[in-house]
């Protein structure tokens, strides 16, 4: 179990132990362990035999989405950094436990040819593609002002969050047909940006615009495009990019008084991916923020 027996993961004023990792961050050292829905998510056949590519699907929200998609009947391909292999192997274990295929694609998405090649690999291994989840993202909050952001910092954030999303989506559209779905991972930072996340918040606002514009373009092809905007969610990215003292009260400033778990975000992706629940939903951003507004 991700929490000790009897623990209430939804109690307000939840406090995390001070902790720190180096990017990109891994699941195993986290305390407490994130909840990806391993013991709670129940599928209902909403995505039977669909084929999904999930970037950043090794951990955090990406793993929760991969697990949920698999339990809904989908096969998945997961893109991740080579140094995240241990997390990717664990994601594959849960997907295969659900009786579905999991293709692992270790790739640096900040390289254009690698990003495009990841899509080609996924299509080949899965036999096609029906759902694209642009989930991979990077942030760095261990700084005080714009003066601390270097060109290299900017390059890494924008290439991971925007360039890769563009390259992957552009290539995927060569294979996506009528009824396909593209889902982008945005953030509450697009609406309520933190001073220490200026570059990251900028990319998330751009992702919202990208989502709306692309939905208008590909709607005539029968392809839906939406985004999910999570609030503060307990993933490896947090201890890997925040100051330890910030981790302690992570998520406490939400109206619900706590951080969310990846398992609480994944159902939003399932809802938007399934024709039975969201066939007329396109060009929108769905907030999963613990009460913070996304309008």
mmCIF file of C-alpha atoms in Angstrom:
data_model
loop_
_atom_site.group_PDB
_atom_site.id
_atom_site.type_symbol
_atom_site.label_atom_id
_atom_site.label_comp_id
_atom_site.label_asym_id
_atom_site.label_seq_id
_atom_site.Cartn_x
_atom_site.Cartn_y
_atom_site.Cartn_z
ATOM 1 C CA UNK A 1 0.000 0.000 0.000
ATOM 2 C CA UNK A 2 1.226 3.506 -0.726
ATOM 3 C CA UNK A 3 0.294 4.657 2.805
ATOM 4 C CA UNK A 4 0.376 2.908 6.180
ATOM 5 C CA UNK A 5 -2.734 0.923 7.019
ATOM 6 C CA UNK A 6 -5.439 3.224 8.298
ATOM 7 C CA UNK A 7 -3.821 6.402 6.982
ATOM 8 C CA UNK A 8 -6.202 8.979 5.532
ATOM 9 C CA UNK A 9 -4.570 10.320 2.358
ATOM 10 C CA UNK A 10 -7.324 12.923 1.979
ATOM 11 C CA UNK A 11 -7.064 14.564 5.384
ATOM 12 C CA UNK A 12 -6.528 18.321 5.398
ATOM 13 C CA UNK A 13 -3.290 19.944 6.558
ATOM 14 C CA UNK A 14 -1.329 16.934 5.358
ATOM 15 C CA UNK A 15 2.396 17.505 5.907
ATOM 16 C CA UNK A 16 5.222 15.761 4.080
ATOM 17 C CA UNK A 17 8.643 15.055 5.587
ATOM 18 C CA UNK A 18 11.343 17.413 4.297
ATOM 19 C CA UNK A 19 13.115 15.592 1.463
ATOM 20 C CA UNK A 20 15.097 16.274 -1.663
ATOM 21 C CA UNK A 21 16.201 14.394 -4.768
ATOM 22 C CA UNK A 22 18.032 15.373 -7.923
ATOM 23 C CA UNK A 23 16.069 15.640 -11.197
ATOM 24 C CA UNK A 24 14.339 13.849 -12.727
ATOM 25 C CA UNK A 25 13.374 12.194 -9.437
ATOM 26 C CA UNK A 26 12.314 8.628 -8.695
ATOM 27 C CA UNK A 27 9.378 7.082 -6.870
ATOM 28 C CA UNK A 28 11.183 4.719 -4.493
ATOM 29 C CA UNK A 29 12.845 7.359 -2.249
ATOM 30 C CA UNK A 30 9.627 9.353 -1.781
ATOM 31 C CA UNK A 31 8.017 9.508 1.657
ATOM 32 C CA UNK A 32 5.166 8.807 1.669
ATOM 33 C CA UNK A 33 4.961 6.813 -1.555
ATOM 34 C CA UNK A 34 2.531 8.290 -4.095
ATOM 35 C CA UNK A 35 -0.793 6.589 -4.729
ATOM 36 C CA UNK A 36 -1.201 5.694 -8.413
ATOM 37 C CA UNK A 37 -4.416 3.757 -7.890
ATOM 38 C CA UNK A 38 -2.708 0.404 -7.517
ATOM 39 C CA UNK A 39 -5.189 -0.796 -4.890
ATOM 40 C CA UNK A 40 -8.145 1.410 -5.746
ATOM 41 C CA UNK A 41 -8.693 1.970 -9.469
ATOM 42 C CA UNK A 42 -11.341 -0.279 -11.007
ATOM 43 C CA UNK A 43 -11.810 -0.372 -14.762
ATOM 44 C CA UNK A 44 -15.112 -0.573 -16.618
ATOM 45 C CA UNK A 45 -13.990 -1.339 -20.172
ATOM 46 C CA UNK A 46 -14.084 2.311 -21.261
ATOM 47 C CA UNK A 47 -10.963 2.013 -23.457
ATOM 48 C CA UNK A 48 -11.127 -1.582 -24.643
ATOM 49 C CA UNK A 49 -8.400 -2.354 -27.217
ATOM 50 C CA UNK A 50 -7.411 1.286 -27.608
ATOM 51 C CA UNK A 51 -3.705 2.005 -28.102
ATOM 52 C CA UNK A 52 -2.169 4.859 -26.121
ATOM 53 C CA UNK A 53 1.196 6.599 -26.076
ATOM 54 C CA UNK A 54 1.989 8.293 -22.751
ATOM 55 C CA UNK A 55 5.052 10.508 -22.437
ATOM 56 C CA UNK A 56 6.481 10.606 -18.941
ATOM 57 C CA UNK A 57 4.458 7.503 -18.180
ATOM 58 C CA UNK A 58 6.983 5.922 -15.848
ATOM 59 C CA UNK A 59 5.929 7.694 -12.651
ATOM 60 C CA UNK A 60 3.561 10.189 -11.075
ATOM 61 C CA UNK A 61 0.514 11.184 -13.081
ATOM 62 C CA UNK A 62 1.834 9.320 -16.119
ATOM 63 C CA UNK A 63 2.011 6.020 -14.240
ATOM 64 C CA UNK A 64 -1.464 6.525 -12.789
ATOM 65 C CA UNK A 65 -2.819 7.192 -16.288
ATOM 66 C CA UNK A 66 -1.047 4.125 -17.700
ATOM 67 C CA UNK A 67 -2.462 1.952 -14.921
ATOM 68 C CA UNK A 68 -5.983 3.345 -15.335
ATOM 69 C CA UNK A 69 -5.900 3.026 -19.124
ATOM 70 C CA UNK A 70 -4.742 -0.591 -18.828
ATOM 71 C CA UNK A 71 -7.522 -1.448 -16.389
ATOM 72 C CA UNK A 72 -9.951 0.163 -18.834
ATOM 73 C CA UNK A 73 -8.675 -2.220 -21.526
ATOM 74 C CA UNK A 74 -6.013 -0.204 -23.376
ATOM 75 C CA UNK A 75 -2.505 -1.167 -24.438
ATOM 76 C CA UNK A 76 0.086 1.504 -23.700
ATOM 77 C CA UNK A 77 3.515 2.693 -24.757
ATOM 78 C CA UNK A 78 5.455 4.648 -22.152
ATOM 79 C CA UNK A 79 8.187 7.182 -22.946
ATOM 80 C CA UNK A 80 10.677 8.014 -20.174
ATOM 81 C CA UNK A 81 14.284 9.039 -19.575
ATOM 82 C CA UNK A 82 16.824 6.176 -19.403
ATOM 83 C CA UNK A 83 17.655 7.074 -15.788
ATOM 84 C CA UNK A 84 14.007 6.406 -14.904
ATOM 85 C CA UNK A 85 14.213 2.734 -15.910
ATOM 86 C CA UNK A 86 13.326 1.415 -12.443
ATOM 87 C CA UNK A 87 10.108 3.426 -12.422
ATOM 88 C CA UNK A 88 9.286 2.387 -15.988
ATOM 89 C CA UNK A 89 9.716 -1.286 -15.098
ATOM 90 C CA UNK A 90 7.270 -0.866 -12.213
ATOM 91 C CA UNK A 91 4.728 0.802 -14.482
ATOM 92 C CA UNK A 92 5.043 -2.059 -16.955
ATOM 93 C CA UNK A 93 4.481 -4.553 -14.138
ATOM 94 C CA UNK A 94 1.162 -2.938 -13.228
ATOM 95 C CA UNK A 95 0.012 -2.638 -16.841
ATOM 96 C CA UNK A 96 0.833 -6.266 -17.576
ATOM 97 C CA UNK A 97 -0.856 -7.311 -14.340
ATOM 98 C CA UNK A 98 -4.003 -5.791 -15.843
ATOM 99 C CA UNK A 99 -3.569 -8.102 -18.831
ATOM 100 C CA UNK A 100 -2.481 -5.431 -21.297
ATOM 101 C CA UNK A 101 0.646 -4.718 -23.342
ATOM 102 C CA UNK A 102 3.166 -2.140 -22.140
ATOM 103 C CA UNK A 103 5.880 -0.962 -24.535
ATOM 104 C CA UNK A 104 8.802 0.817 -22.864
ATOM 105 C CA UNK A 105 10.572 3.540 -24.869
ATOM 106 C CA UNK A 106 13.573 5.139 -23.107
ATOM 107 C CA UNK A 107 14.019 8.461 -24.884
ATOM 108 C CA UNK A 108 15.197 12.024 -24.355
ATOM 109 C CA UNK A 109 12.278 14.020 -25.728
ATOM 110 C CA UNK A 110 14.316 17.234 -25.866
ATOM 111 C CA UNK A 111 15.991 15.818 -28.982
ATOM 112 C CA UNK A 112 13.739 16.211 -32.021
ATOM 113 C CA UNK A 113 14.690 13.030 -33.847
ATOM 114 C CA UNK A 114 14.342 10.996 -30.652
ATOM 115 C CA UNK A 115 10.941 12.510 -29.876
ATOM 116 C CA UNK A 116 9.613 11.771 -33.340
ATOM 117 C CA UNK A 117 11.204 8.331 -33.286
ATOM 118 C CA UNK A 118 9.417 7.483 -30.047
ATOM 119 C CA UNK A 119 6.082 7.924 -31.799
ATOM 120 C CA UNK A 120 7.173 5.713 -34.681
ATOM 121 C CA UNK A 121 8.284 3.023 -32.235
ATOM 122 C CA UNK A 122 4.982 3.178 -30.363
ATOM 123 C CA UNK A 123 2.951 2.896 -33.563
ATOM 124 C CA UNK A 124 5.021 -0.056 -34.756
ATOM 125 C CA UNK A 125 4.926 -1.934 -31.450
ATOM 126 C CA UNK A 126 1.246 -1.270 -30.707
ATOM 127 C CA UNK A 127 0.079 -1.738 -34.285
ATOM 128 C CA UNK A 128 -1.334 1.789 -34.465
ATOM 129 C CA UNK A 129 -2.280 4.674 -32.222
ATOM 130 C CA UNK A 130 -5.613 5.932 -30.875
ATOM 131 C CA UNK A 131 -4.699 8.091 -27.864
ATOM 132 C CA UNK A 132 -1.777 10.434 -27.263
ATOM 133 C CA UNK A 133 -1.085 11.704 -23.747
ATOM 134 C CA UNK A 134 1.498 14.500 -23.659
ATOM 135 C CA UNK A 135 2.381 14.224 -19.991
ATOM 136 C CA UNK A 136 6.166 14.652 -19.803
ATOM 137 C CA UNK A 137 7.209 17.859 -18.099
ATOM 138 C CA UNK A 138 10.033 19.575 -16.261
ATOM 139 C CA UNK A 139 10.223 22.376 -13.719
ATOM 140 C CA UNK A 140 12.819 23.792 -11.354
ATOM 141 C CA UNK A 141 11.639 25.760 -8.330
ATOM 142 C CA UNK A 142 14.960 26.010 -6.460
ATOM 143 C CA UNK A 143 15.535 29.669 -7.306
ATOM 144 C CA UNK A 144 14.340 33.063 -6.182
ATOM 145 C CA UNK A 145 13.796 35.276 -9.248
ATOM 146 C CA UNK A 146 14.029 35.646 -13.024
ATOM 147 C CA UNK A 147 17.688 36.579 -12.558
ATOM 148 C CA UNK A 148 18.380 32.976 -11.520
ATOM 149 C CA UNK A 149 17.012 31.439 -14.738
ATOM 150 C CA UNK A 150 19.788 30.705 -17.218
ATOM 151 C CA UNK A 151 19.390 30.141 -20.948
ATOM 152 C CA UNK A 152 20.162 26.465 -20.353
ATOM 153 C CA UNK A 153 17.369 26.327 -17.753
ATOM 154 C CA UNK A 154 14.956 27.946 -20.174
ATOM 155 C CA UNK A 155 16.008 25.591 -22.942
ATOM 156 C CA UNK A 156 15.425 22.472 -20.842
ATOM 157 C CA UNK A 157 12.000 23.587 -19.622
ATOM 158 C CA UNK A 158 10.720 24.764 -22.988
ATOM 159 C CA UNK A 159 12.121 21.808 -24.930
ATOM 160 C CA UNK A 160 10.647 19.293 -22.485
ATOM 161 C CA UNK A 161 7.268 20.968 -22.040
ATOM 162 C CA UNK A 162 6.620 22.589 -25.435
ATOM 163 C CA UNK A 163 9.012 21.518 -28.172
ATOM 164 C CA UNK A 164 8.621 17.831 -27.333
ATOM 165 C CA UNK A 165 4.848 18.196 -27.148
ATOM 166 C CA UNK A 166 4.871 19.778 -30.613
ATOM 167 C CA UNK A 167 7.209 17.191 -32.152
ATOM 168 C CA UNK A 168 5.355 14.237 -30.657
ATOM 169 C CA UNK A 169 1.923 15.583 -31.575
ATOM 170 C CA UNK A 170 2.914 16.523 -35.107
ATOM 171 C CA UNK A 171 4.295 13.037 -35.737
ATOM 172 C CA UNK A 172 1.387 11.291 -34.019
ATOM 173 C CA UNK A 173 -1.114 13.107 -36.236
ATOM 174 C CA UNK A 174 0.314 11.191 -39.183
ATOM 175 C CA UNK A 175 -1.140 8.061 -37.568
ATOM 176 C CA UNK A 176 -4.221 9.255 -35.668
ATOM 177 C CA UNK A 177 -7.542 8.760 -37.400
ATOM 178 C CA UNK A 178 -11.178 9.565 -36.758
ATOM 179 C CA UNK A 179 -12.098 8.942 -33.131
ATOM 180 C CA UNK A 180 -8.566 9.545 -31.882
ATOM 181 C CA UNK A 181 -7.837 11.638 -28.809
ATOM 182 C CA UNK A 182 -4.974 13.944 -27.823
ATOM 183 C CA UNK A 183 -4.634 14.854 -24.140
ATOM 184 C CA UNK A 184 -2.149 17.411 -22.844
ATOM 185 C CA UNK A 185 -1.028 17.843 -19.252
ATOM 186 C CA UNK A 186 -1.338 21.506 -18.311
ATOM 187 C CA UNK A 187 -1.202 22.882 -14.743
ATOM 188 C CA UNK A 188 -2.768 25.223 -12.231
ATOM 189 C CA UNK A 189 0.413 27.210 -12.887
ATOM 190 C CA UNK A 190 -1.152 28.392 -16.142
ATOM 191 C CA UNK A 191 -3.729 30.273 -14.046
ATOM 192 C CA UNK A 192 -1.963 30.962 -10.741
ATOM 193 C CA UNK A 193 1.761 31.091 -11.539
ATOM 194 C CA UNK A 194 4.315 30.837 -8.760
ATOM 195 C CA UNK A 195 7.166 33.340 -8.766
ATOM 196 C CA UNK A 196 9.739 30.542 -8.660
ATOM 197 C CA UNK A 197 8.213 28.779 -11.679
ATOM 198 C CA UNK A 198 8.116 31.599 -14.222
ATOM 199 C CA UNK A 199 9.398 29.526 -17.148
ATOM 200 C CA UNK A 200 7.360 26.431 -16.251
ATOM 201 C CA UNK A 201 4.147 28.423 -15.803
ATOM 202 C CA UNK A 202 4.719 30.097 -19.163
ATOM 203 C CA UNK A 203 4.897 26.725 -20.905
ATOM 204 C CA UNK A 204 1.703 25.544 -19.251
ATOM 205 C CA UNK A 205 -0.210 28.633 -20.385
ATOM 206 C CA UNK A 206 1.108 27.954 -23.885
ATOM 207 C CA UNK A 207 -0.096 24.345 -23.670
ATOM 208 C CA UNK A 208 -3.624 25.587 -22.987
ATOM 209 C CA UNK A 209 -3.482 27.755 -26.099
ATOM 210 C CA UNK A 210 -1.997 24.879 -28.106
ATOM 211 C CA UNK A 211 -4.847 22.636 -26.959
ATOM 212 C CA UNK A 212 -7.597 25.034 -28.013
ATOM 213 C CA UNK A 213 -5.993 25.849 -31.360
ATOM 214 C CA UNK A 214 -5.269 22.240 -32.278
ATOM 215 C CA UNK A 215 -8.796 21.180 -31.326
ATOM 216 C CA UNK A 216 -10.127 23.702 -33.832
ATOM 217 C CA UNK A 217 -7.773 22.450 -36.528
ATOM 218 C CA UNK A 218 -8.299 18.695 -36.249
ATOM 219 C CA UNK A 219 -11.948 18.626 -35.218
ATOM 220 C CA UNK A 220 -12.979 18.143 -38.841
ATOM 221 C CA UNK A 221 -10.931 14.926 -38.826
ATOM 222 C CA UNK A 222 -12.933 13.597 -35.881
ATOM 223 C CA UNK A 223 -10.023 14.011 -33.473
ATOM 224 C CA UNK A 224 -10.663 15.473 -30.024
ATOM 225 C CA UNK A 225 -8.028 17.527 -28.178
ATOM 226 C CA UNK A 226 -8.239 18.443 -24.496
ATOM 227 C CA UNK A 227 -6.022 19.197 -21.524
ATOM 228 C CA UNK A 228 -6.014 18.392 -17.826
ATOM 229 C CA UNK A 229 -4.733 21.041 -15.407
ATOM 230 C CA UNK A 230 -3.588 19.368 -12.185
ATOM 231 C CA UNK A 231 -2.998 21.297 -8.999
ATOM 232 C CA UNK A 232 -0.239 20.315 -6.552
ATOM 233 C CA UNK A 233 0.131 16.550 -7.048
ATOM 234 C CA UNK A 234 2.550 14.359 -5.080
ATOM 235 C CA UNK A 235 4.953 13.097 -7.764
ATOM 236 C CA UNK A 236 8.759 12.638 -7.970
ATOM 237 C CA UNK A 237 9.013 16.031 -9.666
ATOM 238 C CA UNK A 238 8.281 17.742 -6.348
ATOM 239 C CA UNK A 239 11.154 16.507 -4.136
ATOM 240 C CA UNK A 240 13.403 16.629 -7.216
ATOM 241 C CA UNK A 241 12.791 20.317 -7.927
ATOM 242 C CA UNK A 242 11.514 22.014 -4.740
ATOM 243 C CA UNK A 243 13.371 23.223 -1.666
ATOM 244 C CA UNK A 244 12.936 20.677 1.196
ATOM 245 C CA UNK A 245 11.097 23.203 3.366
ATOM 246 C CA UNK A 246 8.600 23.809 0.550
ATOM 247 C CA UNK A 247 7.940 20.075 0.261
ATOM 248 C CA UNK A 248 6.817 19.946 3.896
ATOM 249 C CA UNK A 249 3.713 22.066 3.230
ATOM 250 C CA UNK A 250 3.226 21.086 -0.405
ATOM 251 C CA UNK A 251 -0.434 21.502 -1.370
ATOM 252 C CA UNK A 252 -1.537 22.953 1.970
ATOM 253 C CA UNK A 253 -2.585 26.212 0.297
ATOM 254 C CA UNK A 254 -5.411 24.591 -1.692
ATOM 255 C CA UNK A 255 -9.039 25.000 -0.557
ATOM 256 C CA UNK A 256 -9.041 21.268 0.241
ATOM 257 C CA UNK A 257 -5.949 21.821 2.373
ATOM 258 C CA UNK A 258 -3.743 19.098 0.932
ATOM 259 C CA UNK A 259 -1.825 17.872 -2.088
ATOM 260 C CA UNK A 260 -3.510 15.518 -4.512
ATOM 261 C CA UNK A 261 -2.390 12.035 -5.470
ATOM 262 C CA UNK A 262 -1.729 10.825 -9.035
ATOM 263 C CA UNK A 263 -4.643 8.412 -8.594
ATOM 264 C CA UNK A 264 -6.936 11.417 -8.183
ATOM 265 C CA UNK A 265 -5.888 12.875 -11.549
ATOM 266 C CA UNK A 266 -5.946 9.757 -13.743
ATOM 267 C CA UNK A 267 -9.779 9.505 -13.886
ATOM 268 C CA UNK A 268 -9.868 12.914 -15.596
ATOM 269 C CA UNK A 269 -7.705 11.516 -18.388
ATOM 270 C CA UNK A 270 -9.914 8.432 -18.651
ATOM 271 C CA UNK A 271 -13.033 10.605 -18.835
ATOM 272 C CA UNK A 272 -11.596 12.723 -21.646
ATOM 273 C CA UNK A 273 -10.166 9.724 -23.516
ATOM 274 C CA UNK A 274 -13.367 7.666 -23.600
ATOM 275 C CA UNK A 275 -15.983 8.231 -26.300
ATOM 276 C CA UNK A 276 -18.689 6.967 -23.975
ATOM 277 C CA UNK A 277 -18.072 9.829 -21.546
ATOM 278 C CA UNK A 278 -16.590 12.706 -23.569
ATOM 279 C CA UNK A 279 -17.473 12.284 -27.250
ATOM 280 C CA UNK A 280 -18.550 15.948 -27.508
ATOM 281 C CA UNK A 281 -15.775 17.382 -25.344
ATOM 282 C CA UNK A 282 -12.929 19.055 -27.238
ATOM 283 C CA UNK A 283 -10.872 22.207 -26.889
ATOM 284 C CA UNK A 284 -11.260 22.450 -23.131
ATOM 285 C CA UNK A 285 -9.113 22.279 -19.998
ATOM 286 C CA UNK A 286 -10.310 20.186 -17.061
ATOM 287 C CA UNK A 287 -8.990 21.264 -13.679
ATOM 288 C CA UNK A 288 -8.083 18.770 -10.941
ATOM 289 C CA UNK A 289 -6.743 21.291 -8.485
ATOM 290 C CA UNK A 290 -8.081 20.760 -4.978
ATOM 291 C CA UNK A 291 -10.320 23.784 -5.396
ATOM 292 C CA UNK A 292 -8.030 26.291 -7.103
ATOM 293 C CA UNK A 293 -9.851 28.001 -10.013
ATOM 294 C CA UNK A 294 -8.973 27.317 -13.648
ATOM 295 C CA UNK A 295 -10.888 30.129 -15.344
#
